[in-house]
CSV table of C-alpha atoms in Angstrom, one decimal:
chain,number,residue,atom,x,y,z
N,18,MET,CA,11.6,-10.4,-4.7
N,19,PRO,CA,10.1,-12.9,-6.7
N,20,GLU,CA,11.9,-16.4,-5.3
N,21,LYS,CA,15.0,-17.7,-7.3
N,22,ARG,CA,13.6,-21.0,-8.5
N,23,THR,CA,10.4,-19.6,-9.4
N,24,ILE,CA,13.0,-17.4,-11.9
N,25,GLU,CA,14.1,-20.8,-13.4
N,26,ALA,CA,11.1,-21.8,-13.1
N,27,ALA,CA,9.6,-19.2,-16.2
N,28,ARG,CA,13.3,-19.3,-17.5
N,29,ARG,CA,13.0,-23.0,-18.6
N,30,ASP,CA,9.7,-21.8,-20.3
N,31,LYS,CA,11.3,-19.8,-22.7
N,32,ARG,CA,13.7,-21.9,-23.1
N,33,GLU,CA,10.8,-24.6,-24.0
N,34,GLY,CA,9.2,-21.5,-26.1
N,35,LYS,CA,5.9,-21.1,-24.0
N,36,ALA,CA,4.3,-18.6,-24.2
N,37,PRO,CA,4.8,-15.4,-21.7
N,38,SER,CA,1.8,-15.9,-20.0
N,39,THR,CA,2.5,-19.0,-18.9
N,40,GLN,CA,5.8,-18.1,-18.5
N,41,ALA,CA,3.4,-15.7,-16.1
N,42,GLY,CA,2.4,-18.3,-14.1
N,43,GLU,CA,5.1,-19.4,-12.0
N,44,PHE,CA,5.1,-15.9,-10.6
N,45,VAL,CA,1.3,-16.1,-10.8
N,46,ARG,CA,1.7,-20.2,-8.8
N,47,GLU,CA,4.3,-18.7,-6.6
N,48,GLU,CA,2.2,-15.5,-5.3
N,49,ILE,CA,-1.2,-18.2,-4.6
N,50,GLU,CA,2.0,-20.4,-2.9
N,51,HIS,CA,2.9,-17.1,-0.2
N,52,ILE,CA,-0.8,-16.7,1.1
N,53,ARG,CA,-1.5,-20.1,1.4
N,54,HIS,CA,1.5,-20.1,3.2
N,55,GLY,CA,0.2,-17.0,5.7
N,56,LYS,CA,3.5,-14.7,3.6
N,57,HIS,CA,0.7,-12.3,3.1
N,58,GLY,CA,-3.1,-11.5,2.0
N,59,ALA,CA,-5.2,-10.6,-0.9
N,60,ARG,CA,-9.1,-8.7,-0.9
N,61,SER,CA,-8.6,-10.8,-3.6
N,62,THR,CA,-8.2,-13.7,-6.5
N,63,LYS,CA,-7.3,-10.7,-8.9
N,64,GLN,CA,-5.6,-8.9,-6.8
N,65,ALA,CA,-2.6,-11.6,-6.1
N,66,ILE,CA,-2.8,-12.6,-10.0
N,67,ALA,CA,-2.5,-9.6,-10.5
N,68,ILE,CA,0.5,-9.2,-8.5
N,69,GLY,CA,1.5,-12.5,-10.8
N,70,LEU,CA,1.7,-10.5,-13.3
N,71,SER,CA,2.8,-7.6,-12.2
N,72,LYS,CA,6.1,-9.6,-10.3
N,73,ALA,CA,6.1,-11.9,-14.1
N,74,ARG,CA,6.5,-8.1,-16.0
N,75,ARG,CA,8.9,-6.6,-14.0
N,76,SER,CA,11.1,-9.8,-13.8
N,77,GLY,CA,11.2,-9.5,-17.7
N,78,VAL,CA,8.6,-11.6,-19.5
N,79,LYS,CA,7.5,-10.1,-22.1
N,80,LEU,CA,3.8,-10.1,-21.2
N,81,ALA,CA,2.2,-7.2,-22.8
N,82,ALA,CA,-1.0,-4.7,-20.9
N,83,PRO,CA,-4.1,-5.6,-21.4
N,84,ALA,CA,-5.7,-3.9,-24.9
N,85,LYS,CA,-8.2,-1.1,-24.7
N,86,GLY,CA,-11.3,-1.7,-23.6
N,87,GLU,CA,-9.8,-5.6,-21.5
N,88,ALA,CA,-9.0,-4.3,-18.6
N,89,SER,CA,-9.8,-0.9,-16.6
N,90,GLU,CA,-6.7,1.8,-18.0
N,91,ARG,CA,-5.6,1.9,-13.9
N,92,THR,CA,-4.7,-2.1,-14.8
N,93,ARG,CA,-3.5,-0.8,-17.5
N,94,ARG,CA,-1.8,2.0,-16.9
N,95,SER,CA,-0.2,-0.4,-14.0
N,96,ALA,CA,1.1,-3.1,-16.3
N,97,LYS,CA,2.7,-0.7,-18.6
N,98,SER,CA,4.1,0.9,-15.6
N,99,ALA,CA,5.8,-2.3,-14.7
N,100,LEU,CA,7.1,-4.0,-18.3
N,101,LYS,CA,8.7,-0.3,-18.4
N,102,HIS,CA,10.4,-0.6,-15.2
N,103,ALA,CA,11.5,-4.8,-15.7
N,104,GLY,CA,14.9,-5.7,-14.1
N,105,GLU,CA,15.0,-2.1,-11.8
N,106,LYS,CA,14.7,-2.5,-7.9
N,107,PRO,CA,11.5,-2.2,-6.1
N,108,SER,CA,11.9,1.1,-3.6
N,109,PRO,CA,11.9,-0.6,-0.1
N,110,THR,CA,9.5,1.6,1.4
N,111,ARG,CA,7.9,0.6,-1.2
N,112,SER,CA,7.5,-2.7,-1.4
N,113,ARG,CA,7.7,-2.2,2.2
N,114,ALA,CA,4.4,-0.6,2.5
N,115,THR,CA,2.7,-2.9,0.2
N,116,GLU,CA,3.8,-6.3,2.5
N,117,LYS,CA,2.8,-4.0,5.5
N,118,ALA,CA,-0.6,-4.0,3.6
N,119,LEU,CA,-1.1,-7.2,1.9
N,120,LYS,CA,-0.5,-8.9,5.5
N,121,ARG,CA,-3.9,-7.5,6.9
N,122,GLU,CA,-5.8,-9.6,4.1
N,123,GLY,CA,-7.2,-11.9,4.1
N,124,HIS,CA,-6.6,-15.8,3.2
N,125,SER,CA,-9.1,-16.7,1.5
N,126,ALA,CA,-8.9,-15.7,-2.1
N,127,ALA,CA,-6.0,-18.4,-2.4
N,128,SER,CA,-8.5,-20.9,-1.1
N,129,LYS,CA,-9.9,-24.0,-3.9
N,130,SER,CA,-12.5,-22.5,-4.0
N,131,ALA,CA,-11.7,-18.8,-4.8
N,132,LEU,CA,-10.0,-20.1,-8.1
N,133,SER,CA,-12.2,-22.4,-9.0
N,134,ARG,CA,-14.8,-19.4,-8.9
N,135,GLN,CA,-12.5,-17.3,-10.7
N,136,ALA,CA,-11.9,-19.5,-13.4
N,137,LYS,CA,-14.7,-20.2,-14.6
N,138,THR,CA,-15.8,-16.8,-14.3
N,139,ALA,CA,-13.0,-15.3,-16.3
N,140,ALA,CA,-14.0,-18.8,-19.0
N,141,LYS,CA,-17.1,-16.9,-18.7
N,142,LYS,CA,-16.1,-13.7,-20.8
N,143,ARG,CA,-14.6,-16.0,-23.5
N,144,THR,CA,-16.5,-16.5,-26.9
N,145,ALA,CA,-16.9,-19.8,-28.0
N,146,SER,CA,-14.4,-19.9,-30.6
N,147,ASP,CA,-11.7,-18.5,-28.0
N,148,ARG,CA,-11.9,-21.7,-26.4
N,149,SER,CA,-12.6,-24.1,-28.7
N,150,ALA,CA,-9.4,-22.4,-30.3
N,151,ALA,CA,-7.4,-23.4,-26.8
N,152,ALA,CA,-8.8,-26.5,-26.9
N,153,ARG,CA,-7.7,-27.3,-30.0
N,154,LYS,CA,-4.0,-25.7,-29.5
N,155,ALA,CA,-3.8,-28.3,-26.4
N,156,ALA,CA,-5.1,-31.2,-28.3
N,157,LYS,CA,-2.2,-30.4,-31.5
N,158,THR,CA,0.4,-30.2,-28.3
N,159,ARG,CA,-1.3,-33.2,-26.4
N,160,ALA,CA,0.0,-34.9,-29.8
N,161,ARG,CA,2.5,-34.3,-29.8
N,162,HIS,CA,3.8,-34.9,-26.9
N,163,SER,CA,2.4,-38.4,-26.5
N,164,ALA,CA,4.3,-39.0,-30.0
N,165,ALA,CA,8.2,-37.6,-28.2
């Protein structure tokens, strides 16, 4: 179950008209925090992010499942399932099993260097025009906020 402040932060983002990925970012941030504080671990940074995104989908963030070819079939199926079961209470037995398995994992997945490495490899996969468009969009929103 996500923390109350995470859900509130995501709702605030939604009210402000921010993208679903931004809203989901709150849940990913929470997951990284959990790993850093020792609540549980993760096998990789990618897994930590995936857990956060799944929690976001189950909490009602309208974050679409990855397109065909973007992620593995298993990941896509899992994302679709999370969307379908949004708002449902998770099974206590399953939650306990997941938590127990994650407790056995390491905590270095949430380190600054691991997150940096993940961000770099993710950025490398994007095309120049993708990155350029994102930068233009960022510049546009920056200009709007500095004028206000």
